[in-house]
């Protein structure tokens, strides 16, 4: 996940994120042990997807 300063951090399980690639908001369901891939669940119905941490940022208040 990219922080405001542009540094990479690993997303946390349960964290609400915005996927820059998909332009979608979801909740982190799982992160692999190396922190290289996150599984994200959509807020509403739909399939989970995988994302690289660099594609994710914390969701802003208006993006819920």
N, CA, C and O atoms as a GROMACS GRO file, in nm:
protein
  256
    1UNK      N    1   0.086  -0.117   0.000
    1UNK     CA    2   0.000   0.000   0.000
    1UNK      C    3   0.090   0.122   0.000
    1UNK      O    4   0.194   0.123   0.065
    2UNK      N    5   0.050   0.222  -0.070
    2UNK     CA    6   0.126   0.345  -0.079
    2UNK      C    7   0.071   0.445   0.022
    2UNK      O    8  -0.050   0.468   0.029
    3UNK      N    9   0.160   0.504   0.097
    3UNK     CA   10   0.119   0.604   0.196
    3UNK      C   11   0.128   0.742   0.133
    3UNK      O   12   0.172   0.756   0.019
    4UNK      N   13   0.089   0.844   0.208
    4UNK     CA   14   0.089   0.981   0.156
    4UNK      C   15   0.229   1.023   0.112
    4UNK      O   16   0.243   1.101   0.018
    5UNK      N   17   0.331   0.973   0.178
    5UNK     CA   18   0.467   1.008   0.142
    5UNK      C   19   0.522   0.926   0.026
    5UNK      O   20   0.634   0.950  -0.019
    6UNK      N   21   0.442   0.829  -0.023
    6UNK     CA   22   0.485   0.750  -0.136
    6UNK      C   23   0.563   0.624  -0.100
    6UNK      O   24   0.611   0.555  -0.189
    7UNK      N   25   0.576   0.594   0.028
    7UNK     CA   26   0.649   0.475   0.068
    7UNK      C   27   0.555   0.356   0.072
    7UNK      O   28   0.435   0.370   0.094
    8UNK      N   29   0.610   0.238   0.050
    8UNK     CA   30   0.530   0.117   0.047
    8UNK      C   31   0.512   0.062   0.188
    8UNK      O   32   0.607   0.056   0.266
    9UNK      N   33   0.390   0.023   0.219
    9UNK     CA   34   0.362  -0.046   0.344
    9UNK      C   35   0.265  -0.160   0.313
    9UNK      O   36   0.197  -0.158   0.210
   10UNK      N   37   0.259  -0.256   0.400
   10UNK     CA   38   0.171  -0.370   0.380
   10UNK      C   39   0.033  -0.336   0.434
   10UNK      O   40   0.020  -0.291   0.547
   11UNK      N   41  -0.071  -0.358   0.353
   11UNK     CA   42  -0.207  -0.333   0.402
   11UNK      C   43  -0.242  -0.430   0.515
   11UNK      O   44  -0.188  -0.540   0.521
   12UNK      N   45  -0.329  -0.388   0.603
   12UNK     CA   46  -0.370  -0.471   0.716
   12UNK      C   47  -0.505  -0.536   0.689
   12UNK      O   48  -0.591  -0.477   0.623
   13UNK      N   49  -0.522  -0.655   0.739
   13UNK     CA   50  -0.650  -0.725   0.728
   13UNK      C   51  -0.758  -0.641   0.794
   13UNK      O   52  -0.740  -0.592   0.906
   14UNK      N   53  -0.870  -0.625   0.724
   14UNK     CA   54  -0.981  -0.545   0.774
   14UNK      C   55  -0.976  -0.400   0.735
   14UNK      O   56  -1.074  -0.327   0.753
   15UNK      N   57  -0.864  -0.355   0.680
   15UNK     CA   58  -0.849  -0.215   0.642
   15UNK      C   59  -0.931  -0.183   0.517
   15UNK      O   60  -0.936  -0.262   0.423
   16UNK      N   61  -0.994  -0.068   0.517
   16UNK     CA   62  -1.071  -0.020   0.403
   16UNK      C   63  -0.974   0.047   0.307
   16UNK      O   64  -0.904   0.141   0.345
   17UNK      N   65  -0.970   0.000   0.182
   17UNK     CA   66  -0.872   0.049   0.087
   17UNK      C   67  -0.938   0.089  -0.045
   17UNK      O   68  -1.048   0.045  -0.078
   18UNK      N   69  -0.867   0.172  -0.120
   18UNK     CA   70  -0.907   0.209  -0.256
   18UNK      C   71  -0.803   0.150  -0.349
   18UNK      O   72  -0.684   0.174  -0.333
   19UNK      N   73  -0.848   0.071  -0.446
   19UNK     CA   74  -0.760   0.009  -0.544
   19UNK      C   75  -0.748   0.104  -0.663
   19UNK      O   76  -0.845   0.126  -0.735
   20UNK      N   77  -0.630   0.158  -0.683
   20UNK     CA   78  -0.607   0.254  -0.790
   20UNK      C   79  -0.624   0.192  -0.928
   20UNK      O   80  -0.668   0.260  -1.021
   21UNK      N   81  -0.590   0.066  -0.943
   21UNK     CA   82  -0.600  -0.003  -1.072
   21UNK      C   83  -0.746  -0.028  -1.110
   21UNK      O   84  -0.786  -0.002  -1.224
   22UNK      N   85  -0.824  -0.078  -1.017
   22UNK     CA   86  -0.966  -0.112  -1.042
   22UNK      C   87  -1.060   0.006  -1.021
   22UNK      O   88  -1.175   0.003  -1.065
   23UNK      N   89  -1.011   0.109  -0.954
   23UNK     CA   90  -1.094   0.223  -0.915
   23UNK      C   91  -1.213   0.175  -0.833
   23UNK      O   92  -1.328   0.209  -0.861
   24UNK      N   93  -1.182   0.095  -0.730
   24UNK     CA   94  -1.286   0.034  -0.646
   24UNK      C   95  -1.242   0.036  -0.500
   24UNK      O   96  -1.123   0.031  -0.469
   25UNK      N   97  -1.340   0.042  -0.412
   25UNK     CA   98  -1.317   0.038  -0.268
   25UNK      C   99  -1.349  -0.102  -0.218
   25UNK      O  100  -1.445  -0.165  -0.263
   26UNK      N  101  -1.268  -0.150  -0.126
   26UNK     CA  102  -1.292  -0.281  -0.066
   26UNK      C  103  -1.223  -0.292   0.068
   26UNK      O  104  -1.157  -0.199   0.114
   27UNK      N  105  -1.239  -0.408   0.130
   27UNK     CA  106  -1.179  -0.434   0.259
   27UNK      C  107  -1.078  -0.547   0.242
   27UNK      O  108  -1.108  -0.648   0.179
   28UNK      N  109  -0.959  -0.530   0.298
   28UNK     CA  110  -0.854  -0.631   0.287
   28UNK      C  111  -0.897  -0.755   0.365
   28UNK      O  112  -0.925  -0.748   0.484
   29UNK      N  113  -0.901  -0.869   0.294
   29UNK     CA  114  -0.942  -0.995   0.356
   29UNK      C  115  -0.823  -1.079   0.397
   29UNK      O  116  -0.829  -1.152   0.496
   30UNK      N  117  -0.714  -1.068   0.321
   30UNK     CA  118  -0.596  -1.151   0.346
   30UNK      C  119  -0.476  -1.087   0.279
   30UNK      O  120  -0.490  -1.023   0.175
   31UNK      N  121  -0.360  -1.104   0.338
   31UNK     CA  122  -0.234  -1.061   0.277
   31UNK      C  123  -0.138  -1.178   0.286
   31UNK      O  124  -0.124  -1.238   0.392
   32UNK      N  125  -0.072  -1.212   0.174
   32UNK     CA  126   0.019  -1.326   0.179
   32UNK      C  127   0.134  -1.298   0.275
   32UNK      O  128   0.159  -1.183   0.311
   33UNK      N  129   0.202  -1.402   0.317
   33UNK     CA  130   0.302  -1.389   0.422
   33UNK      C  131   0.418  -1.297   0.385
   33UNK      O  132   0.481  -1.239   0.473
   34UNK      N  133   0.445  -1.283   0.256
   34UNK     CA  134   0.552  -1.193   0.214
   34UNK      C  135   0.505  -1.050   0.197
   34UNK      O  136   0.587  -0.961   0.174
   35UNK      N  137   0.376  -1.027   0.208
   35UNK     CA  138   0.320  -0.894   0.191
   35UNK      C  139   0.318  -0.848   0.047
   35UNK      O  140   0.312  -0.728   0.019
   36UNK      N  141   0.324  -0.945  -0.048
   36UNK     CA  142   0.332  -0.911  -0.190
   36UNK      C  143   0.199  -0.904  -0.261
   36UNK      O  144   0.189  -0.840  -0.366
   37UNK      N  145   0.096  -0.968  -0.207
   37UNK     CA  146  -0.036  -0.968  -0.269
   37UNK      C  147  -0.141  -0.958  -0.160
   37UNK      O  148  -0.131  -1.023  -0.056
   38UNK      N  149  -0.242  -0.876  -0.185
   38UNK     CA  150  -0.355  -0.863  -0.093
   38UNK      C  151  -0.481  -0.912  -0.163
   38UNK      O  152  -0.500  -0.889  -0.282
   39UNK      N  153  -0.566  -0.980  -0.088
   39UNK     CA  154  -0.698  -1.019  -0.138
   39UNK      C  155  -0.796  -0.918  -0.081
   39UNK      O  156  -0.798  -0.892   0.040
   40UNK      N  157  -0.877  -0.861  -0.168
   40UNK     CA  158  -0.967  -0.753  -0.129
   40UNK      C  159  -1.110  -0.796  -0.158
   40UNK      O  160  -1.140  -0.846  -0.267
   41UNK      N  161  -1.200  -0.774  -0.060
   41UNK     CA  162  -1.342  -0.802  -0.078
   41UNK      C  163  -1.414  -0.672  -0.108
   41UNK      O  164  -1.387  -0.570  -0.044
   42UNK      N  165  -1.504  -0.673  -0.205
   42UNK     CA  166  -1.580  -0.552  -0.233
   42UNK      C  167  -1.672  -0.519  -0.114
   42UNK      O  168  -1.707  -0.608  -0.036
   43UNK      N  169  -1.712  -0.394  -0.101
   43UNK     CA  170  -1.801  -0.355   0.007
   43UNK      C  171  -1.940  -0.414  -0.011
   43UNK      O  172  -2.011  -0.439   0.087
   44UNK      N  173  -1.978  -0.435  -0.134
   44UNK     CA  174  -2.109  -0.492  -0.164
   44UNK      C  175  -2.086  -0.626  -0.234
   44UNK      O  176  -1.975  -0.679  -0.229
   45UNK      N  177  -2.185  -0.680  -0.296
   45UNK     CA  178  -2.170  -0.810  -0.362
   45UNK      C  179  -2.066  -0.806  -0.472
   45UNK      O  180  -2.040  -0.703  -0.534
   46UNK      N  181  -2.006  -0.922  -0.492
   46UNK     CA  182  -1.909  -0.936  -0.599
   46UNK      C  183  -1.792  -1.022  -0.554
   46UNK      O  184  -1.777  -1.050  -0.435
   47UNK      N  185  -1.712  -1.065  -0.648
   47UNK     CA  186  -1.600  -1.152  -0.615
   47UNK      C  187  -1.483  -1.076  -0.554
   47UNK      O  188  -1.464  -0.957  -0.580
   48UNK      N  189  -1.405  -1.147  -0.473
   48UNK     CA  190  -1.280  -1.091  -0.421
   48UNK      C  191  -1.186  -1.071  -0.538
   48UNK      O  192  -1.203  -1.133  -0.644
   49UNK      N  193  -1.087  -0.985  -0.519
   49UNK     CA  194  -0.983  -0.970  -0.620
   49UNK      C  195  -0.849  -0.959  -0.550
   49UNK      O  196  -0.842  -0.934  -0.429
   50UNK      N  197  -0.743  -0.976  -0.626
   50UNK     CA  198  -0.609  -0.960  -0.572
   50UNK      C  199  -0.551  -0.828  -0.622
   50UNK      O  200  -0.585  -0.780  -0.730
   51UNK      N  201  -0.465  -0.772  -0.540
   51UNK     CA  202  -0.401  -0.646  -0.575
   51UNK      C  203  -0.261  -0.642  -0.517
   51UNK      O  204  -0.234  -0.699  -0.411
   52UNK      N  205  -0.173  -0.575  -0.586
   52UNK     CA  206  -0.040  -0.548  -0.533
   52UNK      C  207  -0.051  -0.436  -0.431
   52UNK      O  208  -0.133  -0.345  -0.448
   53UNK      N  209   0.028  -0.440  -0.325
   53UNK     CA  210   0.020  -0.333  -0.225
   53UNK      C  211   0.040  -0.193  -0.283
   53UNK      O  212  -0.016  -0.096  -0.231
   54UNK      N  213   0.119  -0.182  -0.392
   54UNK     CA  214   0.141  -0.051  -0.454
   54UNK      C  215   0.014   0.006  -0.517
   54UNK      O  216   0.004   0.127  -0.537
   55UNK      N  217  -0.082  -0.081  -0.548
   55UNK     CA  218  -0.208  -0.038  -0.609
   55UNK      C  219  -0.308   0.012  -0.507
   55UNK      O  220  -0.411   0.069  -0.544
   56UNK      N  221  -0.280  -0.008  -0.379
   56UNK     CA  222  -0.376   0.022  -0.274
   56UNK      C  223  -0.336   0.144  -0.193
   56UNK      O  224  -0.218   0.170  -0.170
   57UNK      N  225  -0.438   0.217  -0.151
   57UNK     CA  226  -0.420   0.324  -0.053
   57UNK      C  227  -0.540   0.320   0.040
   57UNK      O  228  -0.643   0.262   0.008
   58UNK      N  229  -0.524   0.381   0.156
   58UNK     CA  230  -0.638   0.387   0.249
   58UNK      C  231  -0.753   0.462   0.182
   58UNK      O  232  -0.731   0.564   0.115
   59UNK      N  233  -0.873   0.413   0.200
   59UNK     CA  234  -0.990   0.480   0.143
   59UNK      C  235  -1.019   0.608   0.219
   59UNK      O  236  -1.011   0.612   0.342
   60UNK      N  237  -1.053   0.712   0.146
   60UNK     CA  238  -1.091   0.839   0.206
   60UNK      C  239  -1.233   0.829   0.259
   60UNK      O  240  -1.308   0.740   0.218
   61UNK      N  241  -1.270   0.918   0.349
   61UNK     CA  242  -1.403   0.914   0.410
   61UNK      C  243  -1.516   0.912   0.308
   61UNK      O  244  -1.614   0.839   0.328
   62UNK      N  245  -1.508   0.988   0.202
   62UNK     CA  246  -1.613   0.994   0.103
   62UNK      C  247  -1.618   0.874   0.009
   62UNK      O  248  -1.709   0.865  -0.074
   63UNK      N  249  -1.524   0.783   0.019
   63UNK     CA  250  -1.516   0.669  -0.072
   63UNK      C  251  -1.582   0.543  -0.015
   63UNK      O  252  -1.567   0.436  -0.074
   64UNK      N  253  -1.653   0.552   0.093
   64UNK     CA  254  -1.712   0.433   0.156
   64UNK      C  255  -1.828   0.386   0.079
   64UNK      O  256  -1.891   0.287   0.116
   0.00000   0.00000   0.00000
